[in-house]
Amino acid sequence: MVVKHYSMNAHQTFVVVKSGLKVLYVQCPNSNKGCPWKLRATMSNKYNNKWVIKKWDGRYTCMNAMLSQDHNKLDSEWLPIGFLAVEGYTTCSHNFARRLEQFHEISPKIHRWIDGILLEKWSLAHDDKGRRYGHMTTNLSEAVNKILKGARNLPIIALVKCTYARLVEYFIQRLGQANSELAVGQRY
């Protein structure tokens, strides 16, 4: 899945040579023209059924003609790390910490790469402001999730009380913000 996501974002293509429940082998469609790029990953029991890169033949340097205009140094050195850094979607902080520690044990390179990025930018467990990558979402259900952050896994009565209290707090905060904006002459 990470390889597909990368190839769509980077406008790169690859050919699946072999795909199964335990093995993924992809290569550049220009391999018959001499491009050496290949990637082989297997599902590893050693790492709690995570995909592990077993073979990777260097950077992906074949470029889409559209990208070569502006991105003449485009490559995918981060691709193997991307296979492992998919745990940012967990919202439970102790599960996130446990999984992050597993990644740190796998490789020092992965450890340095992950520690070089603020957790708030890529993990939902550390997303206290209800933003992803610093951008507010336009999806209404995601906006409501921001208000309910931290209220998950509560009994129904506690969830209703928590929702009510947070909505009151949110509306009071927005009222103060709107009044201050109107006071300086901003229009709605």
Backbone as ProteinMPNN parsed JSONL, in Angstrom:
{"seq_chain_A": "MVVKHYSMNAHQTFVVVKSGLKVLYVQCPNSNKGCPWKLRATMSNKYNNKWVIKKWDGRYTCMNAMLSQDHNKLDSEWLPIGFLAVEGYTTCSHNFARRLEQFHEISPKIHRWIDGILLEKWSLAHDDKGRRYGHMTTNLSEAVNKILKGARNLPIIALVKCTYARLVEYFIQRLGQANSELAVGQRY", "coords_chain_A": {"N_chain_A": [[0.822, -1.195, 0.0], [1.956, 1.24, 0.756], [3.836, 1.549, -1.248], [2.18, 1.889, -3.479], [0.889, 4.272, -2.733], [3.085, 6.029, -2.621], [3.913, 5.914, -5.333], [1.739, 7.075, -6.63], [1.712, 9.691, -5.551], [4.234, 10.611, -6.351], [4.074, 10.413, -9.023], [5.149, 8.199, -10.276], [5.716, 5.027, -11.786], [5.333, 1.492, -11.342], [5.94, -2.007, -11.764], [4.256, -4.865, -10.799], [5.812, -7.735, -9.97], [5.607, -10.019, -8.43], [3.111, -10.878, -6.147], [1.696, -11.512, -3.05], [0.259, -12.933, -0.037], [2.372, -12.923, 1.709], [4.574, -11.935, 0.352], [5.948, -9.313, -1.609], [6.941, -8.118, -4.667], [8.282, -5.742, -6.66], [9.133, -3.8, -9.582], [10.828, -1.422, -11.714], [9.099, -0.241, -14.608], [10.788, 0.183, -16.703], [12.756, -1.707, -16.585], [13.626, -3.48, -18.514], [15.048, -1.801, -20.088], [17.273, -1.234, -18.734], [17.009, -0.048, -16.201], [17.769, -0.371, -12.823], [16.076, -0.491, -10.621], [14.44, -2.146, -8.024], [12.228, -3.681, -5.699], [11.778, -5.694, -2.927], [9.704, -7.092, -0.592], [8.791, -8.716, 2.455], [6.374, -10.285, 4.571], [6.946, -10.23, 7.942], [7.24, -12.38, 10.646], [8.864, -11.957, 12.762], [8.785, -9.242, 13.291], [6.208, -8.703, 14.296], [4.287, -9.284, 12.232], [4.764, -7.273, 10.283], [5.517, -5.537, 7.239], [8.643, -6.012, 5.773], [11.491, -4.703, 4.244], [13.356, -6.624, 2.125], [14.977, -6.651, -0.082], [16.363, -4.061, -1.907], [17.106, -2.168, -4.565], [18.578, 0.376, -4.665], [18.057, 3.935, -5.334], [15.076, 5.221, -6.848], [15.329, 6.296, -9.94], [14.299, 6.714, -12.46], [12.362, 8.935, -14.282], [9.222, 10.545, -14.611], [8.32, 12.329, -17.505], [7.009, 14.774, -17.143], [7.656, 15.413, -14.513], [10.404, 15.669, -14.65], [11.017, 18.178, -15.526], [10.978, 19.99, -13.361], [11.983, 18.587, -11.225], [14.673, 17.425, -11.215], [16.314, 15.99, -9.578], [14.889, 14.011, -8.461], [14.21, 11.264, -6.432], [13.749, 8.2, -4.597], [14.705, 7.725, -1.912], [13.636, 7.523, 0.598], [11.716, 5.563, 0.511], [11.894, 2.787, 1.57], [11.789, 3.336, 4.31], [9.297, 4.454, 4.503], [7.652, 2.231, 4.334], [7.631, 1.306, 6.904], [6.76, 3.38, 8.504], [3.942, 3.703, 9.077], [2.351, 3.793, 11.212], [1.251, 6.048, 12.294], [-1.459, 6.502, 12.4], [-2.778, 5.534, 14.621], [-4.742, 6.325, 17.452], [-4.416, 6.007, 20.115], [-2.282, 6.715, 22.691], [-0.511, 5.06, 24.211], [-0.408, 2.687, 22.692], [0.699, 3.744, 20.394], [3.229, 4.574, 21.336], [4.36, 2.103, 22.002], [4.463, 0.831, 19.481], [6.1, 2.616, 18.126], [8.484, 2.278, 19.484], [9.089, -0.305, 18.643], [9.741, 0.197, 15.962], [12.024, 1.727, 16.342], [13.753, -0.207, 17.283], [14.239, -1.71, 15.034], [15.939, -0.419, 13.13], [18.707, 1.842, 13.118], [18.731, 3.901, 11.271], [16.042, 4.278, 10.622], [15.199, 5.061, 13.147], [16.556, 7.549, 13.474], [15.38, 8.96, 11.353], [12.614, 9.016, 11.989], [12.708, 10.352, 14.478], [13.49, 12.809, 13.635], [11.295, 14.228, 12.832], [8.632, 16.146, 14.006], [6.357, 14.722, 16.299], [3.741, 15.654, 16.376], [3.192, 16.346, 13.799], [2.727, 14.072, 12.293], [1.444, 12.035, 13.68], [-1.589, 10.819, 14.966], [-2.006, 10.3, 17.634], [-0.586, 12.231, 18.995], [-1.782, 14.543, 18.279], [-2.916, 17.069, 19.504], [-4.358, 19.404, 18.944], [-6.275, 18.738, 17.167], [-5.669, 18.768, 14.498], [-4.341, 17.799, 11.355], [-1.184, 17.496, 10.122], [-1.0, 20.212, 10.484], [-3.108, 21.413, 9.186], [-6.441, 22.444, 9.039], [-9.298, 20.39, 8.823], [-11.829, 20.004, 6.297], [-13.891, 18.335, 6.397], [-16.883, 17.616, 7.945], [-17.385, 15.574, 9.851], [-14.79, 15.006, 10.692], [-14.168, 17.454, 11.853], [-15.885, 17.437, 14.041], [-14.78, 15.295, 15.365], [-12.482, 16.505, 16.317], [-13.459, 18.024, 18.422], [-14.321, 16.007, 20.076], [-12.016, 14.753, 20.792], [-10.164, 12.639, 22.813], [-12.356, 11.713, 24.16], [-13.026, 9.211, 23.45], [-13.907, 5.757, 23.843], [-15.389, 5.947, 26.185], [-18.081, 5.391, 28.591], [-21.55, 5.626, 27.55], [-23.129, 7.654, 28.894], [-21.133, 9.236, 30.087], [-19.839, 9.988, 27.747], [-21.797, 11.58, 26.482], [-22.043, 13.676, 28.367], [-19.419, 14.648, 28.311], [-19.241, 15.44, 25.623], [-21.18, 17.496, 25.595], [-20.037, 19.322, 27.455], [-17.634, 19.97, 26.159], [-18.571, 21.09, 23.774], [-19.886, 23.369, 24.76], [-17.674, 24.725, 25.839], [-16.241, 25.105, 23.457], [-18.001, 26.751, 21.944], [-18.083, 29.039, 23.58], [-15.414, 29.848, 23.431], [-15.237, 30.382, 20.64], [-17.109, 32.463, 20.495], [-15.825, 34.499, 21.939], [-13.611, 34.859, 20.256], [-14.881, 35.685, 17.878], [-16.08, 38.083, 18.756], [-13.782, 39.605, 19.356], [-12.669, 39.809, 16.805], [-14.663, 41.25, 15.477], [-14.463, 43.602, 16.931], [-12.108, 44.747, 16.02], [-12.794, 45.464, 13.52], [-13.143, 43.503, 11.571], [-15.106, 41.684, 9.196], [-17.722, 39.298, 9.035]], "CA_chain_A": [[0.0, 0.0, 0.0], [2.837, 2.404, 0.804], [4.439, 1.686, -2.573], [1.143, 2.478, -4.341], [0.707, 5.663, -2.314], [4.26, 6.766, -3.081], [3.947, 6.036, -6.792], [0.718, 8.046, -7.046], [2.151, 11.039, -5.181], [5.433, 10.988, -7.089], [3.8, 10.195, -10.449], [6.054, 7.149, -10.726], [5.03, 3.763, -12.011], [6.085, 0.284, -11.069], [5.301, -3.225, -12.238], [4.244, -5.911, -9.782], [6.339, -8.989, -10.495], [5.009, -11.068, -7.613], [2.361, -10.326, -5.021], [0.976, -12.525, -2.295], [-0.009, -12.556, 1.348], [3.623, -12.799, 2.456], [5.665, -11.432, -0.488], [5.678, -8.29, -2.625], [8.132, -7.863, -5.48], [7.962, -4.772, -7.709], [10.297, -3.258, -10.274], [10.579, -0.326, -12.643], [8.655, -0.722, -15.919], [11.905, 0.325, -17.639], [13.82, -2.644, -16.222], [14.173, -4.07, -19.74], [15.916, -0.787, -20.695], [18.453, -1.065, -17.899], [16.775, 0.542, -14.877], [18.006, -1.425, -11.841], [15.257, -0.345, -9.418], [13.585, -3.261, -7.619], [11.937, -3.701, -4.273], [11.19, -6.952, -2.488], [9.333, -7.026, 0.821], [8.102, -9.898, 2.954], [5.697, -10.159, 5.856], [7.862, -10.827, 8.907], [6.726, -12.758, 11.964], [9.81, -11.413, 13.738], [8.383, -7.869, 13.59], [4.757, -8.657, 14.517], [3.591, -9.27, 10.942], [4.982, -6.022, 9.548], [6.259, -5.705, 5.992], [10.052, -5.682, 5.93], [12.221, -4.664, 2.983], [14.424, -7.627, 2.058], [15.884, -6.284, -1.163], [16.059, -2.752, -2.475], [18.242, -1.863, -5.437], [18.899, 1.79, -4.814], [17.058, 4.969, -5.534], [14.269, 5.191, -8.066], [15.788, 7.474, -10.677], [13.545, 6.907, -13.701], [11.448, 10.032, -13.994], [8.151, 10.928, -15.506], [8.769, 13.508, -18.258], [6.416, 15.967, -16.542], [8.387, 15.733, -13.295], [11.808, 15.957, -14.898], [11.187, 19.608, -15.755], [11.224, 20.702, -12.11], [12.499, 17.713, -10.173], [15.707, 16.621, -11.848], [17.01, 15.181, -8.581], [13.861, 13.2, -7.814], [14.49, 9.863, -6.167], [12.902, 7.706, -3.515], [15.543, 7.155, -0.865], [12.839, 7.309, 1.804], [10.693, 4.55, 0.289], [11.877, 1.689, 2.535], [11.368, 3.838, 5.612], [7.857, 4.653, 4.404], [6.976, 0.973, 4.602], [7.535, 1.091, 8.339], [6.206, 4.526, 9.218], [2.516, 3.805, 8.806], [1.659, 3.648, 12.489], [0.802, 7.343, 12.776], [-2.907, 6.618, 12.43], [-3.362, 5.098, 15.878], [-5.093, 7.459, 18.308], [-4.114, 5.636, 21.498], [-0.881, 7.1, 22.872], [0.362, 3.967, 24.67], [-0.179, 1.805, 21.541], [1.618, 4.449, 19.506], [4.571, 4.523, 21.928], [4.844, 0.723, 21.887], [4.799, 0.566, 18.077], [7.24, 3.456, 17.775], [9.665, 1.62, 20.042], [9.413, -1.426, 17.754], [10.431, 0.751, 14.798], [13.356, 2.146, 16.775], [14.575, -1.41, 17.428], [14.516, -2.306, 13.725], [17.063, 0.173, 12.407], [19.118, 3.18, 13.563], [18.361, 4.871, 10.236], [14.625, 4.564, 10.828], [15.138, 5.792, 14.415], [16.943, 8.945, 13.21], [14.413, 9.579, 10.446], [11.377, 9.272, 12.733], [12.955, 11.357, 15.505], [13.721, 14.102, 12.99], [10.013, 14.854, 12.491], [7.794, 16.335, 15.193], [5.269, 13.749, 16.37], [2.47, 16.327, 16.115], [2.996, 16.506, 12.362], [2.383, 12.855, 11.574], [0.753, 11.022, 14.473], [-2.858, 11.242, 15.557], [-1.921, 10.182, 19.092], [-0.006, 13.472, 19.514], [-2.456, 15.626, 17.563], [-3.803, 17.626, 20.525], [-5.192, 20.503, 18.46], [-7.257, 18.237, 16.221], [-5.232, 19.088, 13.136], [-3.405, 16.857, 10.75], [-0.163, 18.197, 9.351], [-1.185, 21.642, 10.658], [-4.199, 21.92, 8.366], [-7.778, 22.104, 9.512], [-10.026, 19.583, 7.857], [-13.115, 20.561, 5.875], [-14.879, 17.289, 6.582], [-17.621, 17.906, 9.176], [-17.183, 14.526, 10.855], [-13.45, 15.191, 11.248], [-14.218, 18.626, 12.721], [-16.523, 16.999, 15.281], [-13.787, 14.461, 16.046], [-11.584, 17.413, 17.032], [-14.122, 18.388, 19.673], [-14.453, 14.814, 20.905], [-10.703, 14.138, 21.006], [-9.967, 12.222, 24.193], [-13.589, 11.186, 24.734], [-13.271, 7.87, 22.924], [-13.924, 4.615, 24.769], [-16.09, 6.266, 27.432], [-19.472, 4.945, 28.626], [-22.443, 6.527, 26.814], [-23.497, 8.827, 29.697], [-19.934, 10.075, 30.184], [-19.59, 10.526, 26.411], [-22.755, 12.672, 26.255], [-21.642, 14.793, 29.232], [-18.158, 15.182, 27.785], [-19.572, 16.142, 24.375], [-21.87, 18.732, 25.953], [-19.08, 20.244, 28.076], [-16.677, 20.441, 25.151], [-19.267, 21.984, 22.845], [-20.068, 24.644, 25.459], [-16.352, 25.36, 25.87], [-15.906, 25.491, 22.084], [-18.817, 27.899, 21.545], [-17.628, 30.207, 24.346], [-14.143, 30.257, 22.822], [-15.522, 30.969, 19.329], [-17.79, 33.736, 20.732], [-14.776, 35.463, 22.28], [-12.817, 35.12, 19.053], [-15.707, 36.469, 16.955], [-16.216, 39.436, 19.31], [-12.52, 40.332, 19.19], [-12.515, 40.106, 15.378], [-15.594, 42.342, 15.161], [-13.984, 44.819, 17.584], [-11.047, 45.351, 15.208], [-13.344, 45.836, 12.22], [-13.285, 42.411, 10.6], [-16.493, 41.325, 8.906], [-17.951, 37.866, 8.853]], "C_chain_A": [[0.867, 1.261, 0.0], [3.478, 2.632, -0.556], [3.438, 2.314, -3.534], [0.959, 3.954, -4.022], [1.874, 6.522, -2.803], [4.215, 6.976, -4.591], [2.892, 7.012, -7.298], [1.16, 9.468, -6.733], [3.33, 11.514, -6.015], [5.26, 10.841, -8.595], [4.802, 9.212, -11.043], [5.242, 5.881, -10.925], [5.94, 2.617, -11.61], [5.277, -0.889, -11.59], [5.385, -4.247, -11.116], [4.695, -7.207, -10.444], [5.705, -10.156, -9.752], [4.313, -10.417, -6.43], [1.589, -11.449, -4.351], [0.747, -12.043, -0.878], [1.271, -12.303, 2.134], [4.758, -12.156, 1.665], [5.147, -10.362, -1.433], [6.989, -8.02, -3.348], [7.716, -6.956, -6.626], [9.26, -4.288, -8.346], [9.858, -2.143, -11.204], [10.081, -0.895, -13.968], [9.746, -0.604, -16.984], [13.042, -0.643, -17.322], [14.427, -3.309, -17.456], [15.079, -3.088, -20.489], [17.107, -0.465, -19.796], [18.232, -0.423, -16.544], [16.901, -0.554, -13.819], [17.02, -1.429, -10.666], [14.343, -1.543, -9.224], [13.335, -3.125, -6.125], [11.273, -5.028, -3.954], [10.94, -6.836, -0.99], [8.615, -8.313, 1.201], [7.446, -9.576, 4.287], [6.537, -10.914, 6.883], [7.163, -11.131, 10.227], [7.593, -12.168, 13.069], [9.406, -10.012, 14.185], [6.864, -7.737, 13.672], [3.977, -8.47, 13.224], [3.626, -7.918, 10.251], [5.727, -6.357, 8.261], [7.683, -5.217, 6.213], [10.71, -5.74, 4.553], [13.354, -5.684, 3.046], [15.437, -7.282, 0.978], [15.417, -4.958, -1.739], [17.268, -2.325, -3.27], [18.36, -0.374, -5.7], [17.719, 2.702, -5.065], [16.315, 4.772, -6.843], [14.613, 6.452, -8.839], [15.104, 7.655, -12.021], [12.465, 7.938, -13.424], [10.377, 10.162, -15.048], [8.606, 12.203, -16.216], [8.231, 14.799, -17.651], [7.203, 16.386, -15.299], [9.813, 16.16, -13.576], [12.054, 17.433, -15.173], [11.608, 20.321, -14.473], [11.956, 19.869, -11.062], [13.616, 16.828, -10.716], [16.514, 15.783, -10.863], [16.038, 14.255, -7.847], [14.343, 11.765, -7.63], [13.652, 9.439, -4.972], [13.725, 7.03, -2.43], [14.722, 6.812, 0.379], [11.86, 6.16, 1.673], [10.736, 3.383, 1.276], [11.432, 2.131, 3.919], [9.858, 4.029, 5.618], [7.072, 3.383, 4.654], [6.718, 0.808, 6.089], [6.805, 2.207, 9.07], [4.74, 4.727, 8.896], [1.697, 3.739, 10.088], [1.121, 4.968, 13.028], [-0.697, 7.47, 12.906], [-3.537, 6.129, 13.724], [-3.609, 6.313, 16.772], [-4.757, 7.206, 19.775], [-2.617, 5.847, 21.749], [0.003, 5.951, 23.356], [0.593, 2.935, 23.569], [0.826, 2.435, 20.588], [3.046, 4.347, 20.029], [5.176, 3.125, 21.796], [5.275, 0.422, 20.448], [6.005, 1.394, 17.629], [8.536, 2.839, 18.291], [10.072, 0.414, 19.19], [10.157, -0.935, 16.516], [11.848, 1.168, 15.164], [14.293, 0.949, 16.903], [14.996, -1.985, 16.08], [15.783, -1.75, 13.101], [17.418, 1.539, 12.977], [18.731, 4.262, 12.552], [16.889, 5.264, 10.383], [14.457, 5.394, 12.092], [15.468, 7.264, 14.194], [15.903, 9.652, 12.351], [13.126, 9.946, 11.19], [11.586, 10.376, 13.759], [13.209, 12.741, 14.924], [12.445, 14.844, 12.638], [9.195, 14.98, 13.77], [6.626, 15.355, 15.166], [3.919, 14.373, 16.035], [2.17, 16.425, 14.624], [2.526, 15.236, 11.672], [1.641, 11.813, 12.393], [-0.526, 11.587, 15.074], [-2.818, 11.177, 17.077], [-1.359, 11.447, 19.732], [-0.615, 14.703, 18.851], [-3.442, 16.305, 18.511], [-4.696, 18.743, 20.021], [-6.234, 20.034, 17.452], [-6.926, 18.588, 14.79], [-4.35, 17.962, 12.641], [-2.467, 17.645, 9.884], [-0.38, 19.702, 9.408], [-2.312, 22.232, 9.843], [-5.524, 21.503, 8.983], [-8.478, 21.304, 8.428], [-11.337, 20.259, 7.481], [-14.225, 19.538, 6.036], [-15.56, 17.496, 7.939], [-17.386, 16.838, 10.243], [-15.795, 14.624, 11.479], [-13.414, 16.398, 12.185], [-14.859, 18.27, 14.064], [-15.558, 16.101, 16.06], [-12.797, 15.304, 16.831], [-12.17, 17.757, 18.396], [-14.152, 17.193, 20.625], [-13.122, 14.133, 21.205], [-10.52, 13.825, 22.49], [-11.206, 11.626, 24.829], [-13.899, 9.78, 24.238], [-13.227, 6.848, 24.052], [-14.537, 4.941, 26.128], [-17.477, 5.633, 27.415], [-20.376, 6.021, 28.008], [-22.767, 7.782, 27.617], [-22.307, 9.776, 29.819], [-19.613, 10.714, 28.839], [-20.515, 11.703, 26.117], [-22.375, 13.888, 27.096], [-20.366, 15.456, 28.722], [-18.403, 15.977, 26.507], [-20.224, 17.482, 24.676], [-20.879, 19.757, 26.513], [-18.1, 20.8, 27.052], [-17.335, 21.365, 24.135], [-19.509, 23.347, 23.48], [-18.747, 25.41, 25.479], [-15.963, 25.886, 24.486], [-16.698, 26.731, 21.659], [-18.43, 29.164, 22.31], [-16.32, 30.739, 23.762], [-14.388, 30.945, 21.48], [-16.248, 32.308, 19.473], [-16.769, 34.815, 21.06], [-13.937, 35.836, 21.072], [-13.606, 35.986, 18.069], [-15.865, 37.899, 17.451], [-14.933, 40.24, 19.136], [-12.271, 40.674, 17.723], [-13.438, 41.249, 14.956], [-15.107, 43.664, 15.749], [-12.882, 45.509, 16.782], [-11.501, 45.62, 13.774], [-13.43, 44.728, 11.19], [-14.755, 42.093, 10.405], [-16.591, 39.832, 8.682], [-18.361, 37.605, 7.434]], "O_chain_A": [[0.546, 2.236, -0.679], [3.648, 3.776, -0.977], [3.806, 3.184, -4.323], [0.882, 4.788, -4.924], [1.668, 7.612, -3.336], [4.451, 8.083, -5.075], [3.12, 7.706, -8.289], [1.0, 10.361, -7.565], [3.417, 12.695, -6.349], [6.187, 11.111, -9.359], [5.248, 9.378, -12.179], [4.199, 5.696, -10.297], [7.16, 2.762, -11.548], [4.075, -0.774, -11.827], [6.455, -4.471, -10.549], [4.044, -7.712, -11.359], [5.315, -11.154, -10.357], [4.858, -9.516, -5.791], [0.913, -12.237, -5.012], [1.009, -10.884, -0.555], [1.263, -11.557, 3.113], [5.805, -11.856, 2.238], [4.054, -10.479, -1.988], [8.012, -7.731, -2.726], [6.9, -7.339, -7.464], [10.332, -4.352, -7.745], [8.667, -1.949, -11.449], [10.582, -1.926, -14.417], [9.646, -1.218, -18.046], [14.175, -0.421, -17.747], [15.606, -3.664, -17.452], [15.794, -3.48, -21.411], [17.86, 0.469, -20.068], [19.192, -0.264, -15.79], [16.209, -1.568, -13.906], [17.12, -2.293, -9.795], [13.579, -1.916, -10.114], [14.129, -2.534, -5.392], [10.325, -5.438, -4.623], [11.846, -6.521, -0.219], [7.923, -8.921, 0.384], [7.904, -8.709, 5.031], [6.807, -12.102, 6.713], [6.57, -10.247, 10.846], [7.116, -11.91, 14.174], [9.654, -9.631, 15.329], [6.298, -6.765, 13.173], [3.111, -7.6, 13.133], [2.621, -7.474, 9.695], [6.472, -7.335, 8.199], [7.902, -4.142, 6.772], [10.517, -6.691, 3.796], [14.212, -5.609, 3.925], [16.622, -7.588, 1.111], [14.234, -4.762, -2.02], [18.347, -2.139, -2.707], [18.25, 0.073, -6.842], [16.558, 2.297, -5.014], [16.85, 4.231, -7.81], [14.234, 7.552, -8.439], [15.318, 8.678, -12.671], [11.734, 7.827, -12.439], [10.611, 9.917, -16.232], [9.216, 13.069, -15.59], [8.928, 15.813, -17.645], [7.396, 17.578, -15.059], [10.381, 16.941, -12.812], [13.19, 17.896, -15.065], [12.502, 21.167, -14.5], [12.496, 20.423, -10.104], [13.507, 15.602, -10.675], [17.318, 14.949, -11.279], [16.329, 13.777, -6.751], [14.827, 11.137, -8.572], [12.922, 10.252, -4.404], [13.461, 5.882, -2.073], [15.082, 5.904, 1.128], [11.216, 5.807, 2.661], [9.681, 3.009, 1.789], [10.766, 1.375, 4.626], [9.209, 3.79, 6.637], [5.941, 3.442, 5.137], [5.704, 0.236, 6.49], [6.282, 1.984, 10.161], [4.34, 5.816, 8.483], [0.471, 3.641, 10.037], [0.579, 4.994, 14.133], [-1.178, 8.453, 13.47], [-4.742, 6.299, 13.907], [-2.78, 7.22, 16.838], [-4.817, 8.129, 20.587], [-1.783, 5.225, 21.091], [1.163, 5.869, 22.951], [1.676, 2.354, 23.502], [1.693, 1.752, 20.042], [3.971, 4.068, 19.266], [6.365, 2.984, 21.512], [6.329, -0.174, 20.226], [6.831, 0.924, 16.846], [9.562, 2.876, 17.612], [11.262, 0.141, 19.03], [11.104, -1.581, 16.068], [12.773, 0.981, 14.374], [15.493, 1.073, 16.659], [16.01, -2.679, 15.995], [16.613, -2.507, 12.598], [16.522, 2.322, 13.291], [18.438, 5.396, 12.929], [16.539, 6.44, 10.28], [13.659, 6.331, 12.114], [14.744, 8.138, 14.672], [15.582, 10.815, 12.595], [12.61, 11.054, 11.037], [10.732, 11.25, 13.902], [13.15, 13.737, 15.644], [12.508, 15.988, 12.186], [9.08, 14.02, 14.532], [5.982, 15.178, 14.132], [3.048, 13.707, 15.475], [1.012, 16.573, 14.233], [1.978, 15.305, 10.572], [1.24, 10.788, 11.842], [-0.54, 12.691, 15.618], [-3.531, 11.93, 17.742], [-1.629, 11.709, 20.904], [-0.021, 15.781, 18.867], [-4.654, 16.152, 18.361], [-5.727, 19.007, 20.639], [-6.999, 20.848, 16.935], [-7.823, 18.693, 13.953], [-3.698, 17.268, 13.421], [-2.902, 18.386, 9.003], [0.011, 20.41, 8.48], [-2.463, 23.453, 9.809], [-5.701, 20.357, 9.396], [-8.258, 21.535, 7.239], [-11.894, 21.013, 8.28], [-15.394, 19.862, 5.825], [-14.886, 17.546, 8.968], [-17.207, 17.167, 11.416], [-15.636, 14.356, 12.67], [-12.713, 16.376, 13.197], [-14.419, 18.752, 15.108], [-15.529, 16.149, 17.29], [-12.319, 14.884, 17.885], [-11.458, 17.778, 19.401], [-14.023, 17.355, 21.838], [-13.097, 13.058, 21.804], [-10.714, 14.704, 23.329], [-11.127, 11.083, 25.931], [-14.94, 9.222, 24.582], [-12.586, 7.062, 25.081], [-14.232, 4.276, 27.118], [-18.008, 5.359, 26.338], [-20.001, 7.193, 27.954], [-22.688, 8.883, 27.073], [-22.462, 10.988, 29.669], [-19.161, 11.858, 28.791], [-20.077, 12.713, 25.566], [-22.384, 15.012, 26.594], [-20.257, 16.682, 28.706], [-17.843, 17.058, 26.325], [-19.863, 18.496, 24.079], [-20.878, 20.917, 26.101], [-17.775, 21.987, 27.087], [-16.713, 22.326, 23.682], [-19.356, 24.373, 22.817], [-18.709, 26.601, 25.171], [-15.42, 26.984, 24.364], [-16.132, 27.658, 21.079], [-18.448, 30.254, 21.738], [-16.147, 31.95, 23.619], [-13.799, 31.992, 21.213], [-16.032, 33.207, 18.66], [-16.837, 35.921, 20.523], [-13.591, 37.003, 20.888], [-13.053, 36.921, 17.489], [-15.793, 38.837, 16.657], [-14.985, 41.425, 18.806], [-11.714, 41.731, 17.428], [-13.045, 42.113, 14.172], [-15.305, 44.723, 15.153], [-12.739, 46.729, 16.857], [-10.689, 45.964, 12.915], [-13.761, 44.994, 10.034], [-15.555, 42.217, 11.332], [-15.655, 39.194, 8.199], [-18.604, 36.457, 7.063]]}, "name": "protein", "num_of_chains": 1, "seq": "MVVKHYSMNAHQTFVVVKSGLKVLYVQCPNSNKGCPWKLRATMSNKYNNKWVIKKWDGRYTCMNAMLSQDHNKLDSEWLPIGFLAVEGYTTCSHNFARRLEQFHEISPKIHRWIDGILLEKWSLAHDDKGRRYGHMTTNLSEAVNKILKGARNLPIIALVKCTYARLVEYFIQRLGQANSELAVGQRY"}
